[in-house]
Coordinates of C-alpha atoms in Angstrom, one line a residue:
X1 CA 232.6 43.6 84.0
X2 CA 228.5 44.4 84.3
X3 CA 226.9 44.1 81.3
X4 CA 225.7 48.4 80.6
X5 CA 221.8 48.5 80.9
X6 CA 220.0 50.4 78.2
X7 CA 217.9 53.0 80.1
X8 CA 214.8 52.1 78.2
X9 CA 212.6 48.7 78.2
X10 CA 213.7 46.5 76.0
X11 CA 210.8 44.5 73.3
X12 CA 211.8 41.6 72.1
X13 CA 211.5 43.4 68.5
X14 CA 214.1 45.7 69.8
X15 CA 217.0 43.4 70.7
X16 CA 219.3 43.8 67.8
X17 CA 219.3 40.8 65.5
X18 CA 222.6 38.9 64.6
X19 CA 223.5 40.3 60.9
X20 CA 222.9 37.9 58.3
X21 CA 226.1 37.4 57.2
X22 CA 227.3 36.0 60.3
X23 CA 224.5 33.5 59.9
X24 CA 224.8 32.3 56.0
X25 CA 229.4 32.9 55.4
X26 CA 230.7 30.0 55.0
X27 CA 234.2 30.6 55.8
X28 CA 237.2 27.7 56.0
X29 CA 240.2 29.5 57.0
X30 CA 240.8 29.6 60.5
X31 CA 241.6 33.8 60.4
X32 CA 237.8 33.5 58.2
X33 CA 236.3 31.4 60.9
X34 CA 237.7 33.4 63.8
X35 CA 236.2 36.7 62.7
X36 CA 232.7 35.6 62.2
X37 CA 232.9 34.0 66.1
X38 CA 234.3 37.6 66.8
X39 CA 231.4 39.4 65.6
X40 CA 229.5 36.6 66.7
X41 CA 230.1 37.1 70.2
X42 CA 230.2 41.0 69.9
X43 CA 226.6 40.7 69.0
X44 CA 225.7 38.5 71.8
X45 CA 227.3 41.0 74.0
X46 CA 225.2 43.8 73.2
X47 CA 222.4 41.7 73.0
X48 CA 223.3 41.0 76.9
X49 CA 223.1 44.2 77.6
X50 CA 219.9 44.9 77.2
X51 CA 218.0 45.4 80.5
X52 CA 215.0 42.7 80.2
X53 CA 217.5 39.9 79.2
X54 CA 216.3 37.5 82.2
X55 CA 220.0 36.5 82.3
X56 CA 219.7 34.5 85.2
X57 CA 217.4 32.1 83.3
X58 CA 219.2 32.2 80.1
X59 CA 222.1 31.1 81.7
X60 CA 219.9 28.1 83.2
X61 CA 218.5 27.1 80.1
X62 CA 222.0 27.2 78.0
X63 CA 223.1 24.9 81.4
X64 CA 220.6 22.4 80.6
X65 CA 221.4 22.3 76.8
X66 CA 225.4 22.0 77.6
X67 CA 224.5 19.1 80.2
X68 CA 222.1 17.5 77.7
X69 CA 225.4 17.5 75.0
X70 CA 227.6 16.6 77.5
X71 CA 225.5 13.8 78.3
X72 CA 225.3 12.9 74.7
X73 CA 229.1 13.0 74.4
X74 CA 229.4 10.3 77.2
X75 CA 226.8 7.9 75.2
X76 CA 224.0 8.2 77.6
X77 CA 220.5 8.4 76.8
X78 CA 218.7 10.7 79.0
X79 CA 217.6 14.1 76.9
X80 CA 216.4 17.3 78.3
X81 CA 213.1 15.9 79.8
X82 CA 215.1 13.5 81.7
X83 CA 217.7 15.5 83.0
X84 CA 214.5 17.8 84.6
X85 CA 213.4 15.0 86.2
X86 CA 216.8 13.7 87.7
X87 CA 217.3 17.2 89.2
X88 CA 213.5 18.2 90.3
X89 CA 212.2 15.8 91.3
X90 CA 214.8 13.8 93.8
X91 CA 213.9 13.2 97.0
X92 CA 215.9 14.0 100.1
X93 CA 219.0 11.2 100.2
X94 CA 218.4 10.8 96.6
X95 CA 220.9 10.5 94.5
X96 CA 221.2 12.4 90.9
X97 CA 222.8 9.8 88.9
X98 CA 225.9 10.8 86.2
X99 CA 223.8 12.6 84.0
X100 CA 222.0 14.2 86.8
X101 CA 225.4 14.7 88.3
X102 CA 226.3 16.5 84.9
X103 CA 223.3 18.4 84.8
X104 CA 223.9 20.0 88.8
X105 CA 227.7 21.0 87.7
X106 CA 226.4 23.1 85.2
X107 CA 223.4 24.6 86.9
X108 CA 225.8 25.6 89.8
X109 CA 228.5 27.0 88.0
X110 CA 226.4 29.4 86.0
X111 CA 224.4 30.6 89.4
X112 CA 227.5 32.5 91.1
X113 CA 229.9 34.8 89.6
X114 CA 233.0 33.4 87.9
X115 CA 235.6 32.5 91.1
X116 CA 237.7 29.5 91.9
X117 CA 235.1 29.0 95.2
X118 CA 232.3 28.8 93.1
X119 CA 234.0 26.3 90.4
X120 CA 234.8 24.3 93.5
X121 CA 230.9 23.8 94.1
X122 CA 230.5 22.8 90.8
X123 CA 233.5 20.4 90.4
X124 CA 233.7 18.8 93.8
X125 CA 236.3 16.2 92.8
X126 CA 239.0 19.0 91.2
X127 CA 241.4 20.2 93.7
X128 CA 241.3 23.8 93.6
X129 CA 245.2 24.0 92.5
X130 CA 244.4 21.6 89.6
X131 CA 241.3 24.5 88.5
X132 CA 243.3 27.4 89.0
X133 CA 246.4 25.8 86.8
X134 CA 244.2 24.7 84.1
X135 CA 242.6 28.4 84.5
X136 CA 245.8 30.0 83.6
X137 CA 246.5 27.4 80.3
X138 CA 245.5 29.7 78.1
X139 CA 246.6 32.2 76.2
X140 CA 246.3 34.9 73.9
X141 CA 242.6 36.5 72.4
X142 CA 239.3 34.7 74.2
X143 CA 238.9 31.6 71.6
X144 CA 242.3 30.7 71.1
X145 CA 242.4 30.7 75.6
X146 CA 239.3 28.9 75.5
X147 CA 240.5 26.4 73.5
X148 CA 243.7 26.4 75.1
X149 CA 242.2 25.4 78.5
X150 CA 239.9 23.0 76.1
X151 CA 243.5 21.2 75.6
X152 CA 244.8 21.1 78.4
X153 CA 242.2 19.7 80.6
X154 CA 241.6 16.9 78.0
X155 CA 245.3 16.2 77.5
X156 CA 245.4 15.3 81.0
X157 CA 242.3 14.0 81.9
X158 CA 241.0 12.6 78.4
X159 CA 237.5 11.4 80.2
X160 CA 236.8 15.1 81.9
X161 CA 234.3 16.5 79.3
X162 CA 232.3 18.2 81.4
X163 CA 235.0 20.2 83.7
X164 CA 237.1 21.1 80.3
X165 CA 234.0 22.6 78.5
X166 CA 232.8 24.0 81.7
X167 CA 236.6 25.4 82.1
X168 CA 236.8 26.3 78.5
X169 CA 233.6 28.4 79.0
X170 CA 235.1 30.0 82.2
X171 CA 238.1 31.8 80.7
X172 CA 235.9 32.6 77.2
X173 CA 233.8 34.7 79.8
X174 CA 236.7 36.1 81.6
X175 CA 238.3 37.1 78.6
X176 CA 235.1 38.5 77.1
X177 CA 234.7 40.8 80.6
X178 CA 231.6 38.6 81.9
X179 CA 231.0 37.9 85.3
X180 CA 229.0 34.9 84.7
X181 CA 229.5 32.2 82.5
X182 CA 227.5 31.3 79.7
X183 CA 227.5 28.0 78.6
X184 CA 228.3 27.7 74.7
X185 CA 231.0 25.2 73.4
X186 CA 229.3 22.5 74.9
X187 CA 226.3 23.5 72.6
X188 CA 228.1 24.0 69.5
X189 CA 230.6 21.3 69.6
X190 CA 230.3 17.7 68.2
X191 CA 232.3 14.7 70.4
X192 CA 234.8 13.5 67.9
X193 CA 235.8 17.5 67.9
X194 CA 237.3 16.9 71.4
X195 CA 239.9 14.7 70.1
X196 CA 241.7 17.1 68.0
X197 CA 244.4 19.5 69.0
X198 CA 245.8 23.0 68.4
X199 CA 244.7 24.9 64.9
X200 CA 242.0 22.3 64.4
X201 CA 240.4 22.2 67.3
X202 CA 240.8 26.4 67.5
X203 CA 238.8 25.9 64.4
X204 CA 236.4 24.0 65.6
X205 CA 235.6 25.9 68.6
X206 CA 235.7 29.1 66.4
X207 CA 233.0 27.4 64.4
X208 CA 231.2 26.2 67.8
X209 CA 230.5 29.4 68.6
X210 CA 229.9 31.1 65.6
X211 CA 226.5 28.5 65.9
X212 CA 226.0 28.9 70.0
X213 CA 226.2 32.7 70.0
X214 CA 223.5 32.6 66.7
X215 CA 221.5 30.4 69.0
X216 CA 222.1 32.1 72.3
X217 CA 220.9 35.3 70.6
X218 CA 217.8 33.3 69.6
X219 CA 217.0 32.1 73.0
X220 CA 217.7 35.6 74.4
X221 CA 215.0 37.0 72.2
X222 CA 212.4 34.1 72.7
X223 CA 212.9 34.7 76.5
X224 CA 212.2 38.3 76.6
X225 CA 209.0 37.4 74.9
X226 CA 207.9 35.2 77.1
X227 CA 209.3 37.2 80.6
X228 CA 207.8 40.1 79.0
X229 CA 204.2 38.3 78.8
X230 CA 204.8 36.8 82.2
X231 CA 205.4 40.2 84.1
X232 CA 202.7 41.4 82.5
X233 CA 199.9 38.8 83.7
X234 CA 201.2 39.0 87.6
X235 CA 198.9 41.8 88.7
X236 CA 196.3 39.0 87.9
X237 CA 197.4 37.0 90.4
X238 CA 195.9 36.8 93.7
X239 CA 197.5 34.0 95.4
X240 CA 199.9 35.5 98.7
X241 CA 203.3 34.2 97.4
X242 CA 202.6 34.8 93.5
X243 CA 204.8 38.0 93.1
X244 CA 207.8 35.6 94.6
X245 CA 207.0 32.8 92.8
X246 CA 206.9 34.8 89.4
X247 CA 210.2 36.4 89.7
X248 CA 211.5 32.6 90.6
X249 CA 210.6 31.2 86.9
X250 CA 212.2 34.1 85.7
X251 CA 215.9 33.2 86.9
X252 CA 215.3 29.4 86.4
X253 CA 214.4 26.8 84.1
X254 CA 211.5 24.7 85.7
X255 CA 210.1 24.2 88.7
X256 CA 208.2 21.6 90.4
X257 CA 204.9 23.5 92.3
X258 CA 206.3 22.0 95.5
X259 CA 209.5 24.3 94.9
X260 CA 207.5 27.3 94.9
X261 CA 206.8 29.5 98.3
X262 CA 203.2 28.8 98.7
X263 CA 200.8 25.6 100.0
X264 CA 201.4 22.7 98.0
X265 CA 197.6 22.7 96.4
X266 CA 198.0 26.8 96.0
X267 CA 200.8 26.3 94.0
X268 CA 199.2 23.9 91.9
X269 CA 197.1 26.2 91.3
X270 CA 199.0 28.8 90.8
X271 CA 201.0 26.8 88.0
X272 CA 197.8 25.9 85.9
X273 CA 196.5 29.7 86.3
X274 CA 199.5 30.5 84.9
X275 CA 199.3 27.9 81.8
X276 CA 195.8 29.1 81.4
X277 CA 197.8 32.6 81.0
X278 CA 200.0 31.5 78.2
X279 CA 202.9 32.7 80.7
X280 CA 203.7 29.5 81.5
X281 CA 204.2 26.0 80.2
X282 CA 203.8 22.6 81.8
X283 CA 207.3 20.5 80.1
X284 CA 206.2 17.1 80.6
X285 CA 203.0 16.2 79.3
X286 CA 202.1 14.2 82.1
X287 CA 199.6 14.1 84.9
X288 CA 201.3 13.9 87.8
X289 CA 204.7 15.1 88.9
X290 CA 204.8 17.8 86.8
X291 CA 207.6 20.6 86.0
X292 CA 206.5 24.1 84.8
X293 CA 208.9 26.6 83.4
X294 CA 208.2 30.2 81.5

């Protein structure tokens, strides 16, 4: 389903804030554990809801933090900075690399709604059949399918973090009603977790996303912040193009200026006016070949 819009505009001091005691219990039994990621989830729902939640560019910046784990998970050393630059900045016949690689299969699988198509774009390599079968694994409320799935692609395919948690995250937002998916176990979940099976790791992803939905809420809030400011500063603008390129950061991490619909040097400029702005930030500190994002 569509997330209900609130008629009115929401401030960032209006998004409902995750109740305290899902934050500070400290439950151990798995029924404990489970209802916290309930409510957990419940309040990340209603905080999606709320009409100036720039979902498209919360779902890319939970993408780059699941690729950045998943890249963690496989031993690699490239971080968030890295993974930008693997993405952004390639060149035509270019090659990604694996943590590039893991990086695009997340950033295209939260840009479509859910479908098998779409997970096809995302996981090139699985057979459709082989998606749709794991897709159907699960069983039961949306953490215990999740998990399921979790299970079975890793029971089959020990190596294949990134298409279970990208699986596992599929059927938590089908069961949850979402038409997107929004990356969280990946986030929440530490590597020796996904060697353990049934109750444990139901436990663990319970836990997971008690922790990812707290954060996700978080992120939501700090984004409507920021979107908010940004909207706000665009009648400054003057450049032809700006009003395009502002709505772009809005539905995506970072951006290179040549990525932008304007003259290369223009949208140079347009990026500093914008840091200038405080709407804006440049992400890598350096001179040249730089990536701005809201």
């Amino acid at each position: 389903m569509t997330f209900a819009r609130p008629d009115h505009t929401s401030h960032p001091d209006m998004l409902p804030r995750m109740p305290v005691w899902v934050i500070s219990a400290r439950a151990e039994t798995l029924e404990d554990v489970a209802f916290l990621s309930g409510a957990a989830l419940n309040h990340l729902h209603l905080v999606l809801g709320h009409a100036d939640v720039p979902q498209a560019l919360l779902r890319d910046r939970l993408a780059l933090r699941a690729a950045e784990a998943c890249v963690a998970f496989s031993g690699r050393p490239e971080r968030a900075a890295e993974l930008r630059d693997a993405v952004h900045l390639l060149r035509p016949g270019d090659l990604p690399g694996p943590a590039g690689e893991t990086y695009l299969a997340w950033r295209r699988v939260v840009e479509r709604p859910v479908s098998i198509k779409a997970l096809g774009r995302a996981l090139p390599t699985i057979e459709p059949g082989q998606i749709a079968a794991w897709l159907d694994a699960g069983q039961g409320a949306p953490v215990t399918r999740a998990a399921m799935v979790l299970e079975a692609v890793l029971t089959e395919a020990p190596r294949s973090d990134v298409p279970a948690l990208i699986l596992a995250d599929i059927v938590l937002a089908q069961a949850l009603g979402w038409d997107h998916l929004m990356p969280l176990l990946a986030t929440g979940l530490k590597r020796a977790v996904l060697r353990k099976r049934g109750d444990d790791l139901r436990l663990a992803c319970h836990r997971a996303l008690v922790s990812s939905a707290v954060e996700a809420v978080r992120l939501s809030t700090d984004l409507v912040r920021r979107a908010t400011h940004l909207k706000a500063v665009a009648p400054k603008l003057r450049a032809k193009g700006a009003g395009d390129a502002v709505e772009m950061f809005l539905t995506r991490d970072a951006f290179a200026p040549s990525a932008l619909p304007l003259p290369d040097r223009a949208a140079r400029r347009l990026c500093d006016r914008l840091v200038d702005l405080g709407a804006v930030r440049e992400l890598t500190g350096r001179d040249t070949f730089r990536l701005y994002g809201v």
